[in-house]
PDB file of C-alpha atoms in Angstrom:
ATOM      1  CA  UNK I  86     -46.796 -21.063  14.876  1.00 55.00           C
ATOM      2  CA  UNK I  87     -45.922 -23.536  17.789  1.00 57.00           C
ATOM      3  CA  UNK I  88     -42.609 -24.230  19.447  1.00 57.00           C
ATOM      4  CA  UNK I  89     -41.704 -27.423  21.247  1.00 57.00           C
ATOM      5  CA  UNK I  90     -41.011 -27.153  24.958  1.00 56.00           C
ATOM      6  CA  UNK I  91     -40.685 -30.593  25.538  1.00 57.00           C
ATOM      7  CA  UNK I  92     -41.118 -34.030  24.322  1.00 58.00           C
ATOM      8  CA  UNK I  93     -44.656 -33.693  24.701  1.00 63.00           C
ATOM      9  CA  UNK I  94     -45.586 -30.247  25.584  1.00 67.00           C
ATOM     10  CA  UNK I  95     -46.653 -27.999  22.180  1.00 71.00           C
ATOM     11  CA  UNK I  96     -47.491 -24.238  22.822  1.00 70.00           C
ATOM     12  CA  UNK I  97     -49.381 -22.140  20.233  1.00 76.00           C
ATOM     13  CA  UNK I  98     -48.489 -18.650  19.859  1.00 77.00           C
ATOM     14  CA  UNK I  99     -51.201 -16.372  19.784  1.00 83.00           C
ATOM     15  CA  UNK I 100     -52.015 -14.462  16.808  1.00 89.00           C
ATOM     16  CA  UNK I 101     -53.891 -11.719  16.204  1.00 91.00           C
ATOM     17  CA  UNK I 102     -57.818 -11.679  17.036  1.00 91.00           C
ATOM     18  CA  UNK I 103     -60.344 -10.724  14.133  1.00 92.00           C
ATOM     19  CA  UNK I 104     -61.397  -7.855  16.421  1.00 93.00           C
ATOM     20  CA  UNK I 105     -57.450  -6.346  16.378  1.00 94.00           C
ATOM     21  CA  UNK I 106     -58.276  -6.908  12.838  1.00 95.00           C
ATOM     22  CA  UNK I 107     -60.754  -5.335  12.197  1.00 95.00           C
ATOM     23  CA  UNK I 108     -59.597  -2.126  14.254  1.00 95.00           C
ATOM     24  CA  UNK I 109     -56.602  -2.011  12.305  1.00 96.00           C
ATOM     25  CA  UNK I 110     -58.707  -1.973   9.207  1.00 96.00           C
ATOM     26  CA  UNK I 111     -60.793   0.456  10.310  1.00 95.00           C
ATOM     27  CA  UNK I 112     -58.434   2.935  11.752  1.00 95.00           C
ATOM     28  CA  UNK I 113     -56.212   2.694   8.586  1.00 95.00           C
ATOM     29  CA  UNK I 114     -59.295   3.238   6.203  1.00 96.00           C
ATOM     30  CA  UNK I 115     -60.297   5.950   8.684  1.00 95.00           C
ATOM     31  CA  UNK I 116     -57.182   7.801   7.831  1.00 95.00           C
ATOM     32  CA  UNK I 117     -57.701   6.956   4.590  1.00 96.00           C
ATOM     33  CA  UNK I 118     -54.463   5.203   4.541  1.00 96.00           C
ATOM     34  CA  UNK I 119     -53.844   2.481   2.176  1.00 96.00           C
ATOM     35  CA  UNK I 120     -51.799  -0.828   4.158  1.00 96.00           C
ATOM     36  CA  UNK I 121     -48.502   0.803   2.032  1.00 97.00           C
ATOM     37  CA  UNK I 122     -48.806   3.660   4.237  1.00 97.00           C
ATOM     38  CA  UNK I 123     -49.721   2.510   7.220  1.00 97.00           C
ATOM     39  CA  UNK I 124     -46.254   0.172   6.656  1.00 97.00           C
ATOM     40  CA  UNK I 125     -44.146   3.756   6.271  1.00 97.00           C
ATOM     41  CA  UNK I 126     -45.994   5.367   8.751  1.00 96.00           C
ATOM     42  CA  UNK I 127     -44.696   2.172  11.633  1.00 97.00           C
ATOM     43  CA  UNK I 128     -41.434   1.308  10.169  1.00 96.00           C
ATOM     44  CA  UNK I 129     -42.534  -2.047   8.787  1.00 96.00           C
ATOM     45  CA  UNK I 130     -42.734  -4.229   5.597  1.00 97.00           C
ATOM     46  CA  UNK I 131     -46.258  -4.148   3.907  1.00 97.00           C
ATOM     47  CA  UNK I 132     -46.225  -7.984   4.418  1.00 97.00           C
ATOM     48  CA  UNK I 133     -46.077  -7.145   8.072  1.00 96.00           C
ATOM     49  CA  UNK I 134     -49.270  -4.581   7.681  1.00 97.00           C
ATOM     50  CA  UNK I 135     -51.198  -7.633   5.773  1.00 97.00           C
ATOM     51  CA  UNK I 136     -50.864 -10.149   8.133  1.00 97.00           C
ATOM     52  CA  UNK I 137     -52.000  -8.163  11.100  1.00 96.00           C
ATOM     53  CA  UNK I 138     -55.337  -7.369   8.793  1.00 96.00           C
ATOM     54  CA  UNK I 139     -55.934 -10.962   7.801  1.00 96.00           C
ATOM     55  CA  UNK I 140     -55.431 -12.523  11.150  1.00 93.00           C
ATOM     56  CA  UNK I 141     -52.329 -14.796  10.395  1.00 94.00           C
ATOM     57  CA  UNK I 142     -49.615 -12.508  12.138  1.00 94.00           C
ATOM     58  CA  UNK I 143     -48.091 -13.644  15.707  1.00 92.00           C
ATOM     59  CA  UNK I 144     -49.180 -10.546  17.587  1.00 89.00           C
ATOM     60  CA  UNK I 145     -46.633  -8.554  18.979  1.00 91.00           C
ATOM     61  CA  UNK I 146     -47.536  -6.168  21.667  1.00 90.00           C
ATOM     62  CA  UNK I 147     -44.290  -3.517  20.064  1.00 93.00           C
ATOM     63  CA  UNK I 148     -46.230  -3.654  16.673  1.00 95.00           C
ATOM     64  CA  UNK I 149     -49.528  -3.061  18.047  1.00 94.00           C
ATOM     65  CA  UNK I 150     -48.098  -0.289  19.855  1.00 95.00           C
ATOM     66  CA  UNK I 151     -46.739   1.238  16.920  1.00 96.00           C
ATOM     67  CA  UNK I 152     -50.064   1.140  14.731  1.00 96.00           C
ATOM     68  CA  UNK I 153     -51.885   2.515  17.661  1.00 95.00           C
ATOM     69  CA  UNK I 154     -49.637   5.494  17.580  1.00 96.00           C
ATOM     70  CA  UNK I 155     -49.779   6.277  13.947  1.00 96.00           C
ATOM     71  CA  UNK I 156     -53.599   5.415  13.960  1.00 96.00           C
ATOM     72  CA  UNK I 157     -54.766   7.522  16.750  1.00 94.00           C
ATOM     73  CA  UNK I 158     -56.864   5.060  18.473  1.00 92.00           C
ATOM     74  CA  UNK I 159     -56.561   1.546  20.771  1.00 93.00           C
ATOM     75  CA  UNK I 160     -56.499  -1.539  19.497  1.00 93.00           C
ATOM     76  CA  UNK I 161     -57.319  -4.614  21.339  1.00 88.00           C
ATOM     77  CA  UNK I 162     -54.775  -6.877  22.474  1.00 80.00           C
ATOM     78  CA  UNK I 163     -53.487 -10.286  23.293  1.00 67.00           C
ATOM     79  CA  UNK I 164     -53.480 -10.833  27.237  1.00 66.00           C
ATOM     80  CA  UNK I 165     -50.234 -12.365  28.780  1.00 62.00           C
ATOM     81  CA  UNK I 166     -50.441 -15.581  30.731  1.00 62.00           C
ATOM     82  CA  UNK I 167     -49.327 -14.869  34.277  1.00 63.00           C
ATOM     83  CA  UNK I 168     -46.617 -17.250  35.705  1.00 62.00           C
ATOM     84  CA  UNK I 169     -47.683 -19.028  38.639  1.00 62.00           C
ATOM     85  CA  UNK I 170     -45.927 -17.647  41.755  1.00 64.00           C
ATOM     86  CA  UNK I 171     -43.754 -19.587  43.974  1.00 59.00           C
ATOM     87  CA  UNK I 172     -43.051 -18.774  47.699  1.00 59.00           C
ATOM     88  CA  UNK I 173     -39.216 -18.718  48.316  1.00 62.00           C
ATOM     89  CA  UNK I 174     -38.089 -21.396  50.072  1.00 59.00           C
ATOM     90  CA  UNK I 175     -40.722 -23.505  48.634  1.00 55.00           C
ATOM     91  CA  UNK I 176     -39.875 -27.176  47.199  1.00 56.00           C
ATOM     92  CA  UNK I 177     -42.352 -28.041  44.596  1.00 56.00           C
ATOM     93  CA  UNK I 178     -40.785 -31.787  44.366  1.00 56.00           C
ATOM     94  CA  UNK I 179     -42.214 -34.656  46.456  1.00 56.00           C
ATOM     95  CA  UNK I 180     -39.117 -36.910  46.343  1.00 56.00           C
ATOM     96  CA  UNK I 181     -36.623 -34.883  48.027  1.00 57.00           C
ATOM     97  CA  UNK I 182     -35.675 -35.757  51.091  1.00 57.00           C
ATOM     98  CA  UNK I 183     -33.663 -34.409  54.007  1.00 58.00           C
ATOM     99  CA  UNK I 184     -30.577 -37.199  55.507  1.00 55.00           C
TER     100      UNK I 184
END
């Protein structure tokens, strides 16, 4: 899924790696959970449960969480992108001047 931040700027949102995946699989057959119970077990549709195991979910750190808890074990997640830091009292802009 992207979302427009500009007129010319398109950001992708990152969705879940085939190693989360995979872990999720694995943990859930582990338990020997079907993906309708893992779905009780976090508060969540089963649609929510399949798209996390076949890669096409946006991942969200708060659902990954969740499974972690009810699976027992650490799944692998998406890094955040750090902000660049500005200095206060910095001017980033070229054209300003002072009169």
């Amino acid at each position: 899924m992207a979302r427009k931040l500009d007129s010319e700027e398109i950001v992708e949102a990152p969705t879940v790696s085939s190693e989360t995946s995979q872990a999720i699989m694995q943990g859930r057959q582990k338990k020997g959970w079907t993906q309708v119970q893992l779905a009780k077990e976090i508060s969540e549709k089963v649609t929510v449960v399949e798209s996390y195991e076949n890669g096409s979910a946006i991942a969200e750190n708060r659902i990954i969480a969740a499974m972690e808890k009810a699976l027992g074990c650490q799944l692998p997640r998406v890094a955040k992108k750090k902000k660049p830091k500005v200095k206060k009292g910095f001017i980033a802009d070229d054209d300003w001047q002072i009169t």
